[in-house]
Amino acid sequence: MNSQLILKDFQSLYPQAIAPGLERITTLLNHLGNPENHIPPVIHVAGTNGKGSVCAFIRAGLEAAGYRVHAYISPPLISFHEKIRIANNLITEQHLLSVLERVYKVAIQYPATFFELTTCAAMLAFAESDADYTILEVGMGGRYDATNIINNPAITVITPISIDHSEFLGSTLADISFEKCGIIKQHVPCISSYQSSDALSVIKDVASSKESPLFLQGHDFDAYCENQQLVYINNDCRTILPSPSLAGAHQYSNAGTSLKVLSELGVPKSVYSNAIKQAEWKGRLQKITSGPLCESFNDDTEIFVDGGHNAAAAHILAEEMLSMHKKNGKQLVIILGMMKTKDPLTFLNAFVTLHPIVYPVTIPITNTTNIAGDPTPWSSTEITHIASRISGLSVYNANNYYEVPEKIAQLDMNGSFRILICGSLVLAGDVLAKHS
């Protein structure tokens, strides 16, 4: 028996991949001895975009300060083990197998979703391992997310909120914000990144109702880029730090949110630079420099992978591609794969002014993908049909991303390219698994 086989069995225990609610996980945890009540102080992170990056910055800062940190993130990109970190290290296969087996024995009688079962496994692993802090990244929403079984976190964090998962969270930004704010707890400090006015109004109302001390980016603290450095302002104190290790202008804001969390936890300023420079987060505007795709292009071609899949992420990526284009005018090529729950039309509209060449692809579905309970992908033909309705794009169908280099060569275009593979974390994970 190995963890992969048990995870596959987990997928078959419940008919739905996503089923919001806390009843099932509460029952499971009760029968497992309530390990969630015995884990180190929790930093609970919700939001639509930037959750993973913020968690990475926070973890880097805590570890640089000498703390041992557990972490539970969503989703893993290459190996399931990435999802659970125990005292600064990925969970071992032996430990993972142990907690999964214990959860499975209970789940046979009290079935639950894949995410709920793996959350229970993480709670068991965290409870039986010494650490100083636990970072929990919300899977979806917040109020009814499985991670929200934590009643008394040390601090809560809300990263930028935008429209996503509308079929579960609501069709308006206010509705979605209310779900995200479900992690805010009575008297527990909450730190919020920059938000739209609709989201901010909800955050303020919920924090007030919970008597939660609220710290808002742009009001109580701030962070921005100046002369290729990060300027962090907190309590009227201006600190100059290196630029973030994670690529993209939006990472300055994410880094600022994370530094405010570290500040509220009492982490010394001496580690702030480490938090900013040592953070690692795969699949976020990550440049790949080796592997089959790289070998298929000349040395001047740049290849980036990003798991962004909603409108807000698309606008961030488009801004980054425009910034890069201003430095050197390489032709942008977008390789796009998306799941049926996402909107290719809205996503691609963000790139129109860049006049990219677009190659829709079908996301390869592997056993690991199925284990994660992901929905069905759009076929390359379907995305091609949708993308062809957008003026300003040059759209060419490709069955998969392996075909793209040959298809680009057939265009007989001079010069080098900037290639962006995006639209899905599942696609990003598949590419990175073959180009690490």
Short mmCIF file of C-alpha atoms in Angstrom, two decimals:
data_model
loop_
_atom_site.label_atom_id
_atom_site.label_comp_id
_atom_site.label_asym_id
_atom_site.label_seq_id
_atom_site.Cartn_x
_atom_site.Cartn_y
_atom_site.Cartn_z
CA MET A 1 0.00 0.00 0.00
CA ASN A 2 1.15 3.55 -0.72
CA SER A 3 -0.35 6.99 -0.28
CA GLN A 4 -1.31 7.27 -3.95
CA LEU A 5 -3.57 4.22 -3.73
CA ILE A 6 -5.34 5.44 -0.60
CA LEU A 7 -5.83 8.87 -2.12
CA LYS A 8 -7.42 7.18 -5.11
CA ASP A 9 -9.77 5.34 -2.75
CA PHE A 10 -10.60 8.64 -1.04
CA GLN A 11 -11.97 9.93 -4.35
CA SER A 12 -14.49 7.10 -4.57
CA LEU A 13 -15.95 7.55 -1.07
CA TYR A 14 -18.13 10.56 -1.86
CA PRO A 15 -20.11 11.33 -5.04
CA GLN A 16 -19.18 15.04 -5.19
CA ALA A 17 -15.73 16.58 -5.51
CA ILE A 18 -16.96 19.79 -3.89
CA ALA A 19 -19.73 19.92 -1.29
CA PRO A 20 -19.49 22.95 1.03
CA GLY A 21 -20.37 22.38 4.67
CA LEU A 22 -18.72 21.54 7.98
CA GLU A 23 -20.95 18.71 9.15
CA ARG A 24 -18.99 15.88 7.53
CA ILE A 25 -15.53 17.01 8.60
CA THR A 26 -16.78 17.76 12.12
CA THR A 27 -18.06 14.19 12.42
CA LEU A 28 -14.82 12.76 11.07
CA LEU A 29 -12.65 14.81 13.41
CA ASN A 30 -14.79 13.85 16.39
CA HIS A 31 -14.13 10.18 15.63
CA LEU A 32 -10.42 10.91 15.18
CA GLY A 33 -10.07 12.51 18.60
CA ASN A 34 -10.36 16.14 17.47
CA PRO A 35 -6.72 16.64 16.42
CA GLU A 36 -7.58 20.17 15.22
CA ASN A 37 -7.72 21.21 18.88
CA HIS A 38 -4.10 20.17 19.42
CA ILE A 39 -2.20 21.85 16.60
CA PRO A 40 0.13 24.87 16.90
CA PRO A 41 -1.32 28.41 16.58
CA VAL A 42 -3.00 28.87 13.21
CA ILE A 43 -2.53 31.55 10.55
CA HIS A 44 -5.66 31.13 8.43
CA VAL A 45 -5.52 32.55 4.89
CA ALA A 46 -8.51 33.08 2.57
CA GLY A 47 -9.08 35.13 -0.59
CA THR A 48 -9.29 34.62 -4.34
CA ASN A 49 -5.82 35.50 -5.63
CA GLY A 50 -2.47 35.55 -3.87
CA LYS A 51 -3.25 33.07 -1.07
CA GLY A 52 -0.41 30.75 -2.00
CA SER A 53 2.12 33.54 -2.40
CA VAL A 54 1.16 35.11 0.92
CA CYS A 55 1.47 31.74 2.65
CA ALA A 56 4.91 31.28 1.06
CA PHE A 57 6.15 34.69 2.24
CA ILE A 58 4.80 34.12 5.77
CA ARG A 59 6.37 30.68 5.98
CA ALA A 60 9.74 31.96 4.74
CA GLY A 61 9.71 34.70 7.38
CA LEU A 62 8.76 32.40 10.24
CA GLU A 63 11.36 29.84 9.26
CA ALA A 64 14.01 32.55 8.93
CA ALA A 65 13.16 33.61 12.50
CA GLY A 66 13.88 30.06 13.68
CA TYR A 67 10.30 28.83 14.03
CA ARG A 68 9.09 25.41 13.00
CA VAL A 69 6.09 25.73 10.74
CA HIS A 70 3.36 23.34 9.62
CA ALA A 71 1.57 24.27 6.39
CA TYR A 72 -1.46 23.02 4.46
CA ILE A 73 -1.79 24.47 0.96
CA SER A 74 -4.12 24.03 -2.02
CA PRO A 75 -3.60 22.54 -4.51
CA PRO A 76 -0.30 20.67 -4.83
CA LEU A 77 1.18 20.96 -8.32
CA ILE A 78 3.41 17.94 -8.82
CA SER A 79 3.21 15.66 -5.79
CA PHE A 80 0.49 15.40 -3.16
CA HIS A 81 3.19 15.63 -0.50
CA GLU A 82 3.54 19.35 -1.36
CA LYS A 83 0.14 19.88 0.25
CA ILE A 84 1.32 19.11 3.79
CA ARG A 85 4.51 20.45 5.38
CA ILE A 86 5.54 19.23 8.82
CA ALA A 87 7.91 21.45 10.82
CA ASN A 88 9.42 23.08 7.69
CA ASN A 89 9.62 19.88 5.60
CA LEU A 90 7.32 18.10 3.18
CA ILE A 91 5.50 15.26 4.89
CA THR A 92 7.28 11.94 4.45
CA GLU A 93 5.64 9.08 2.61
CA GLN A 94 5.60 6.98 5.80
CA HIS A 95 3.92 9.72 7.83
CA LEU A 96 1.43 10.52 5.07
CA LEU A 97 0.52 6.88 4.66
CA SER A 98 -0.04 6.56 8.41
CA VAL A 99 -2.48 9.48 8.69
CA LEU A 100 -4.30 8.59 5.48
CA GLU A 101 -4.89 5.03 6.67
CA ARG A 102 -6.35 6.27 9.95
CA VAL A 103 -8.66 8.69 8.19
CA TYR A 104 -9.75 6.04 5.70
CA LYS A 105 -10.84 3.63 8.46
CA VAL A 106 -13.23 6.27 9.80
CA ALA A 107 -14.28 7.57 6.37
CA ILE A 108 -15.62 4.16 5.32
CA GLN A 109 -18.39 4.68 7.87
CA TYR A 110 -18.57 8.49 7.62
CA PRO A 111 -17.80 9.39 3.98
CA ALA A 112 -16.74 12.89 3.01
CA THR A 113 -15.19 14.78 0.10
CA PHE A 114 -11.60 14.33 -0.95
CA PHE A 115 -10.61 17.74 0.42
CA GLU A 116 -12.31 17.08 3.75
CA LEU A 117 -10.53 13.76 4.11
CA THR A 118 -7.12 15.20 3.30
CA THR A 119 -7.76 18.09 5.69
CA CYS A 120 -8.42 15.55 8.44
CA ALA A 121 -5.17 13.79 7.55
CA ALA A 122 -3.31 17.09 7.80
CA MET A 123 -4.83 17.81 11.21
CA LEU A 124 -3.66 14.42 12.48
CA ALA A 125 -0.15 15.01 11.13
CA PHE A 126 0.01 18.49 12.65
CA ALA A 127 -1.28 17.40 16.05
CA GLU A 128 1.32 14.69 16.51
CA SER A 129 4.31 16.78 15.38
CA ASP A 130 5.93 19.63 17.31
CA ALA A 131 5.93 23.07 15.68
CA ASP A 132 5.42 26.72 16.55
CA TYR A 133 2.86 27.77 13.93
CA THR A 134 0.43 26.27 11.44
CA ILE A 135 -0.39 27.96 8.14
CA LEU A 136 -3.76 26.92 6.71
CA GLU A 137 -4.72 27.97 3.20
CA VAL A 138 -8.44 27.86 2.50
CA GLY A 139 -9.39 25.56 -0.36
CA MET A 140 -12.48 27.45 -1.55
CA GLY A 141 -14.51 30.22 0.05
CA GLY A 142 -14.03 30.23 3.79
CA ARG A 143 -17.26 29.96 5.77
CA TYR A 144 -17.96 26.37 4.77
CA ASP A 145 -14.43 25.37 3.78
CA ALA A 146 -13.08 22.30 5.55
CA THR A 147 -10.20 24.32 7.04
CA ASN A 148 -12.71 26.47 8.92
CA ILE A 149 -13.02 23.90 11.68
CA ILE A 150 -10.40 26.00 13.48
CA ASN A 151 -12.31 28.06 16.04
CA ASN A 152 -9.53 30.16 17.54
CA PRO A 153 -6.73 30.98 15.07
CA ALA A 154 -3.89 33.29 16.03
CA ILE A 155 -4.60 35.55 13.05
CA THR A 156 -6.69 35.56 9.87
CA VAL A 157 -5.72 36.92 6.46
CA ILE A 158 -7.88 37.94 3.49
CA THR A 159 -6.03 38.31 0.18
CA PRO A 160 -7.61 40.12 -2.81
CA ILE A 161 -11.15 38.91 -3.52
CA SER A 162 -12.58 38.61 -7.02
CA ILE A 163 -15.23 36.61 -8.85
CA ASP A 164 -14.47 32.88 -8.83
CA HIS A 165 -16.31 29.65 -7.99
CA SER A 166 -19.60 31.52 -8.46
CA GLU A 167 -21.55 28.25 -8.62
CA PHE A 168 -20.70 27.69 -4.95
CA LEU A 169 -19.93 31.12 -3.48
CA GLY A 170 -22.44 33.43 -5.17
CA SER A 171 -22.59 35.60 -8.26
CA THR A 172 -21.73 38.98 -6.72
CA LEU A 173 -18.51 40.21 -5.15
CA ALA A 174 -20.39 40.95 -1.94
CA ASP A 175 -21.70 37.37 -1.74
CA ILE A 176 -18.26 35.90 -2.39
CA SER A 177 -16.65 38.27 0.11
CA PHE A 178 -19.12 37.18 2.78
CA GLU A 179 -18.10 33.57 2.24
CA LYS A 180 -14.40 34.42 2.39
CA CYS A 181 -14.94 36.40 5.59
CA GLY A 182 -16.28 33.29 7.27
CA ILE A 183 -12.77 32.67 8.62
CA ILE A 184 -12.82 35.90 10.66
CA LYS A 185 -13.24 34.97 14.32
CA GLN A 186 -14.32 36.75 17.48
CA HIS A 187 -11.58 39.09 18.78
CA VAL A 188 -8.96 37.52 16.45
CA PRO A 189 -6.91 40.06 14.41
CA CYS A 190 -7.60 40.09 10.67
CA ILE A 191 -5.26 41.47 8.00
CA SER A 192 -6.61 42.35 4.57
CA SER A 193 -4.82 43.03 1.30
CA TYR A 194 -6.06 45.70 -1.09
CA GLN A 195 -9.73 45.10 -1.89
CA SER A 196 -12.41 46.52 -4.16
CA SER A 197 -14.96 48.75 -2.46
CA ASP A 198 -17.64 46.03 -2.48
CA ALA A 199 -15.35 43.48 -0.87
CA LEU A 200 -13.92 45.98 1.60
CA SER A 201 -17.38 46.95 2.82
CA VAL A 202 -18.22 43.34 3.64
CA ILE A 203 -14.86 42.74 5.34
CA LYS A 204 -15.36 45.79 7.55
CA ASP A 205 -18.90 44.73 8.48
CA VAL A 206 -17.94 41.16 9.36
CA ALA A 207 -14.83 42.23 11.30
CA SER A 208 -16.92 44.74 13.25
CA SER A 209 -19.57 42.15 14.08
CA LYS A 210 -16.83 39.82 15.36
CA GLU A 211 -15.02 42.62 17.21
CA SER A 212 -11.98 41.57 15.22
CA PRO A 213 -9.10 44.10 15.08
CA LEU A 214 -8.83 44.84 11.35
CA PHE A 215 -5.67 45.99 9.55
CA LEU A 216 -6.18 47.21 5.98
CA GLN A 217 -3.54 47.51 3.30
CA GLY A 218 -3.43 51.08 2.06
CA HIS A 219 -4.67 52.36 5.41
CA ASP A 220 -2.90 50.67 8.31
CA PHE A 221 0.09 49.42 6.33
CA ASP A 222 1.31 49.46 2.75
CA ALA A 223 3.90 48.08 0.36
CA TYR A 224 4.99 49.10 -3.11
CA CYS A 225 7.88 49.05 -5.57
CA GLU A 226 10.33 51.94 -5.66
CA ASN A 227 13.64 51.78 -7.57
CA GLN A 228 13.31 48.01 -7.91
CA GLN A 229 13.06 47.64 -4.14
CA LEU A 230 10.14 46.92 -1.83
CA VAL A 231 9.03 49.76 0.39
CA TYR A 232 7.07 48.52 3.42
CA ILE A 233 5.27 51.01 5.63
CA ASN A 234 3.88 50.02 9.01
CA ASN A 235 3.13 52.17 12.05
CA ASP A 236 4.55 55.18 10.17
CA CYS A 237 7.86 53.35 9.84
CA ARG A 238 9.32 53.04 6.33
CA THR A 239 11.47 49.97 5.65
CA ILE A 240 13.40 49.37 2.42
CA LEU A 241 13.70 45.71 1.43
CA PRO A 242 14.85 43.70 -1.60
CA SER A 243 12.40 43.04 -4.40
CA PRO A 244 10.36 39.83 -3.85
CA SER A 245 11.72 36.51 -5.05
CA LEU A 246 8.34 35.78 -6.65
CA ALA A 247 7.89 37.41 -10.06
CA GLY A 248 5.26 40.02 -10.83
CA ALA A 249 4.35 43.51 -9.69
CA HIS A 250 1.45 42.11 -7.64
CA GLN A 251 3.93 40.29 -5.39
CA TYR A 252 4.91 43.59 -3.77
CA SER A 253 1.38 43.84 -2.39
CA ASN A 254 1.37 40.16 -1.38
CA ALA A 255 4.70 40.63 0.37
CA GLY A 256 3.34 43.64 2.25
CA THR A 257 0.37 41.65 3.53
CA SER A 258 2.71 38.91 4.69
CA LEU A 259 5.05 41.33 6.45
CA LYS A 260 2.10 42.79 8.35
CA VAL A 261 1.21 39.27 9.50
CA LEU A 262 4.78 38.72 10.68
CA SER A 263 4.70 42.08 12.45
CA GLU A 264 1.50 41.25 14.31
CA LEU A 265 3.00 37.90 15.34
CA GLY A 266 5.99 39.70 16.82
CA VAL A 267 8.53 38.39 14.32
CA PRO A 268 11.65 40.62 14.34
CA LYS A 269 12.29 42.98 11.42
CA SER A 270 15.70 41.41 10.96
CA VAL A 271 14.12 38.50 9.07
CA TYR A 272 11.94 40.58 6.74
CA SER A 273 14.51 40.43 3.95
CA ASN A 274 14.66 36.66 4.26
CA ALA A 275 10.86 36.46 4.10
CA ILE A 276 10.89 38.40 0.85
CA LYS A 277 13.89 36.76 -0.83
CA GLN A 278 13.58 33.13 0.27
CA ALA A 279 9.91 32.54 -0.50
CA GLU A 280 9.26 29.89 -3.13
CA TRP A 281 5.94 29.19 -4.81
CA LYS A 282 5.74 27.02 -7.89
CA GLY A 283 3.58 27.80 -10.87
CA ARG A 284 3.27 31.54 -10.32
CA LEU A 285 4.85 33.31 -13.29
CA GLN A 286 7.60 30.74 -13.01
CA LYS A 287 10.25 30.80 -15.72
CA ILE A 288 11.34 27.41 -17.00
CA THR A 289 14.80 27.07 -18.47
CA SER A 290 15.22 23.35 -19.10
CA GLY A 291 13.21 20.47 -20.49
CA PRO A 292 11.60 19.48 -23.81
CA LEU A 293 9.89 22.81 -24.52
CA CYS A 294 13.03 24.83 -23.88
CA GLU A 295 15.02 22.57 -26.19
CA SER A 296 12.50 23.18 -28.98
CA PHE A 297 13.10 26.93 -29.14
CA ASN A 298 16.10 29.18 -29.60
CA ASP A 299 17.89 30.60 -26.58
CA ASP A 300 16.15 33.97 -26.91
CA THR A 301 12.70 32.49 -26.33
CA GLU A 302 11.33 32.85 -22.80
CA ILE A 303 8.84 30.39 -21.32
CA PHE A 304 6.70 31.16 -18.28
CA VAL A 305 4.19 28.98 -16.44
CA ASP A 306 1.36 30.39 -14.34
CA GLY A 307 -1.62 28.62 -12.78
CA GLY A 308 -3.86 31.72 -12.85
CA HIS A 309 -7.34 30.86 -14.12
CA ASN A 310 -9.78 33.70 -13.38
CA ALA A 311 -10.33 37.22 -14.71
CA ALA A 312 -8.35 38.92 -11.95
CA ALA A 313 -5.36 36.64 -12.53
CA ALA A 314 -5.60 37.24 -16.28
CA HIS A 315 -5.38 41.01 -15.83
CA ILE A 316 -2.34 40.62 -13.57
CA LEU A 317 -0.65 38.37 -16.13
CA ALA A 318 -1.50 40.75 -18.98
CA GLU A 319 0.09 43.63 -17.08
CA GLU A 320 3.24 41.59 -16.53
CA MET A 321 3.40 40.57 -20.18
CA LEU A 322 2.98 44.22 -21.22
CA SER A 323 5.77 45.28 -18.84
CA MET A 324 8.08 42.63 -20.30
CA HIS A 325 7.12 43.63 -23.84
CA LYS A 326 8.16 47.23 -23.18
CA LYS A 327 11.63 46.00 -22.23
CA ASN A 328 11.98 43.80 -25.33
CA GLY A 329 9.32 43.42 -27.96
CA LYS A 330 9.08 39.67 -28.19
CA GLN A 331 5.93 38.15 -29.69
CA LEU A 332 3.63 36.85 -26.96
CA VAL A 333 2.39 33.29 -27.40
CA ILE A 334 -0.27 32.04 -24.99
CA ILE A 335 -0.73 28.33 -24.48
CA LEU A 336 -4.08 28.08 -22.74
CA GLY A 337 -5.75 25.13 -21.04
CA MET A 338 -8.74 25.52 -18.74
CA MET A 339 -11.24 23.50 -16.76
CA LYS A 340 -14.95 23.63 -17.64
CA THR A 341 -15.64 25.62 -14.46
CA LYS A 342 -13.54 28.51 -15.83
CA ASP A 343 -14.30 31.06 -18.55
CA PRO A 344 -11.83 31.18 -21.47
CA LEU A 345 -13.59 34.17 -23.09
CA THR A 346 -13.23 36.46 -20.07
CA PHE A 347 -9.70 35.24 -19.41
CA LEU A 348 -8.42 35.87 -22.94
CA ASN A 349 -10.09 39.26 -23.24
CA ALA A 350 -7.48 40.60 -20.80
CA PHE A 351 -4.73 40.03 -23.40
CA VAL A 352 -6.35 41.59 -26.47
CA THR A 353 -4.19 44.74 -26.56
CA LEU A 354 -1.05 42.57 -26.64
CA HIS A 355 -2.18 40.85 -29.89
CA PRO A 356 -0.93 37.43 -28.81
CA ILE A 357 -0.81 34.21 -30.76
CA VAL A 358 -3.02 31.77 -28.83
CA TYR A 359 -2.77 27.99 -28.85
CA PRO A 360 -5.64 26.39 -26.91
CA VAL A 361 -4.74 22.93 -25.58
CA THR A 362 -6.56 20.14 -23.79
CA ILE A 363 -5.26 19.71 -20.25
CA PRO A 364 -3.86 16.18 -19.80
CA ILE A 365 -5.76 14.35 -17.08
CA THR A 366 -3.53 12.03 -15.07
CA ASN A 367 -4.24 9.78 -12.10
CA THR A 368 -2.96 12.54 -9.83
CA THR A 369 -5.36 15.00 -11.44
CA ASN A 370 -8.29 12.66 -10.92
CA ILE A 371 -7.31 12.13 -7.31
CA ALA A 372 -7.52 15.87 -6.74
CA GLY A 373 -11.16 15.79 -7.84
CA ASP A 374 -10.70 18.29 -10.65
CA PRO A 375 -13.52 18.96 -13.14
CA THR A 376 -13.49 18.15 -16.83
CA PRO A 377 -11.22 20.30 -19.00
CA TRP A 378 -12.30 22.27 -22.04
CA SER A 379 -11.05 20.55 -25.19
CA SER A 380 -8.63 22.49 -27.35
CA THR A 381 -11.30 22.59 -30.08
CA GLU A 382 -13.85 24.11 -27.71
CA ILE A 383 -11.47 26.82 -26.50
CA THR A 384 -10.43 27.54 -30.10
CA HIS A 385 -14.07 28.12 -31.03
CA ILE A 386 -14.53 30.47 -28.05
CA ALA A 387 -11.25 32.32 -28.60
CA SER A 388 -11.97 32.86 -32.30
CA ARG A 389 -14.80 35.20 -31.31
CA ILE A 390 -12.29 37.67 -29.83
CA SER A 391 -10.79 40.20 -32.21
CA GLY A 392 -7.12 40.95 -31.68
CA LEU A 393 -6.09 37.32 -31.14
CA SER A 394 -4.46 34.98 -33.64
CA VAL A 395 -5.83 31.59 -32.65
CA TYR A 396 -4.44 28.23 -33.77
CA ASN A 397 -5.62 24.89 -32.41
CA ALA A 398 -3.20 22.44 -30.77
CA ASN A 399 -4.13 19.18 -29.11
CA ASN A 400 -1.49 19.60 -26.40
CA TYR A 401 1.40 21.85 -25.50
CA TYR A 402 3.96 19.42 -26.97
CA GLU A 403 2.68 20.28 -30.45
CA VAL A 404 3.10 24.03 -30.07
CA PRO A 405 6.82 24.39 -30.98
CA GLU A 406 6.28 22.67 -34.34
CA LYS A 407 3.12 24.69 -35.02
CA ILE A 408 4.93 27.95 -34.25
CA ALA A 409 7.71 26.92 -36.64
CA GLN A 410 5.09 26.49 -39.37
CA LEU A 411 4.16 30.18 -39.03
CA ASP A 412 7.58 31.03 -40.46
CA MET A 413 7.96 34.06 -38.20
CA ASN A 414 11.31 35.71 -37.55
CA GLY A 415 12.46 36.64 -34.07
CA SER A 416 12.04 35.12 -30.65
CA PHE A 417 8.97 34.54 -28.55
CA ARG A 418 7.70 34.99 -25.03
CA ILE A 419 5.55 31.97 -24.23
CA LEU A 420 3.02 32.01 -21.40
CA ILE A 421 1.46 28.69 -20.40
CA CYS A 422 -1.56 29.48 -18.27
CA GLY A 423 -5.23 28.96 -17.41
CA SER A 424 -5.02 26.11 -14.92
CA LEU A 425 -3.00 24.92 -11.95
CA VAL A 426 -3.47 21.38 -13.28
CA LEU A 427 -1.82 22.36 -16.57
CA ALA A 428 0.93 24.22 -14.70
CA GLY A 429 1.59 21.15 -12.57
CA ASP A 430 1.81 18.89 -15.61
CA VAL A 431 4.29 21.22 -17.34
CA LEU A 432 6.45 21.67 -14.25
CA ALA A 433 6.56 17.93 -13.62
CA LYS A 434 8.32 17.57 -16.97
CA HIS A 435 10.41 20.74 -16.78
CA SER A 436 11.78 20.82 -13.21
#
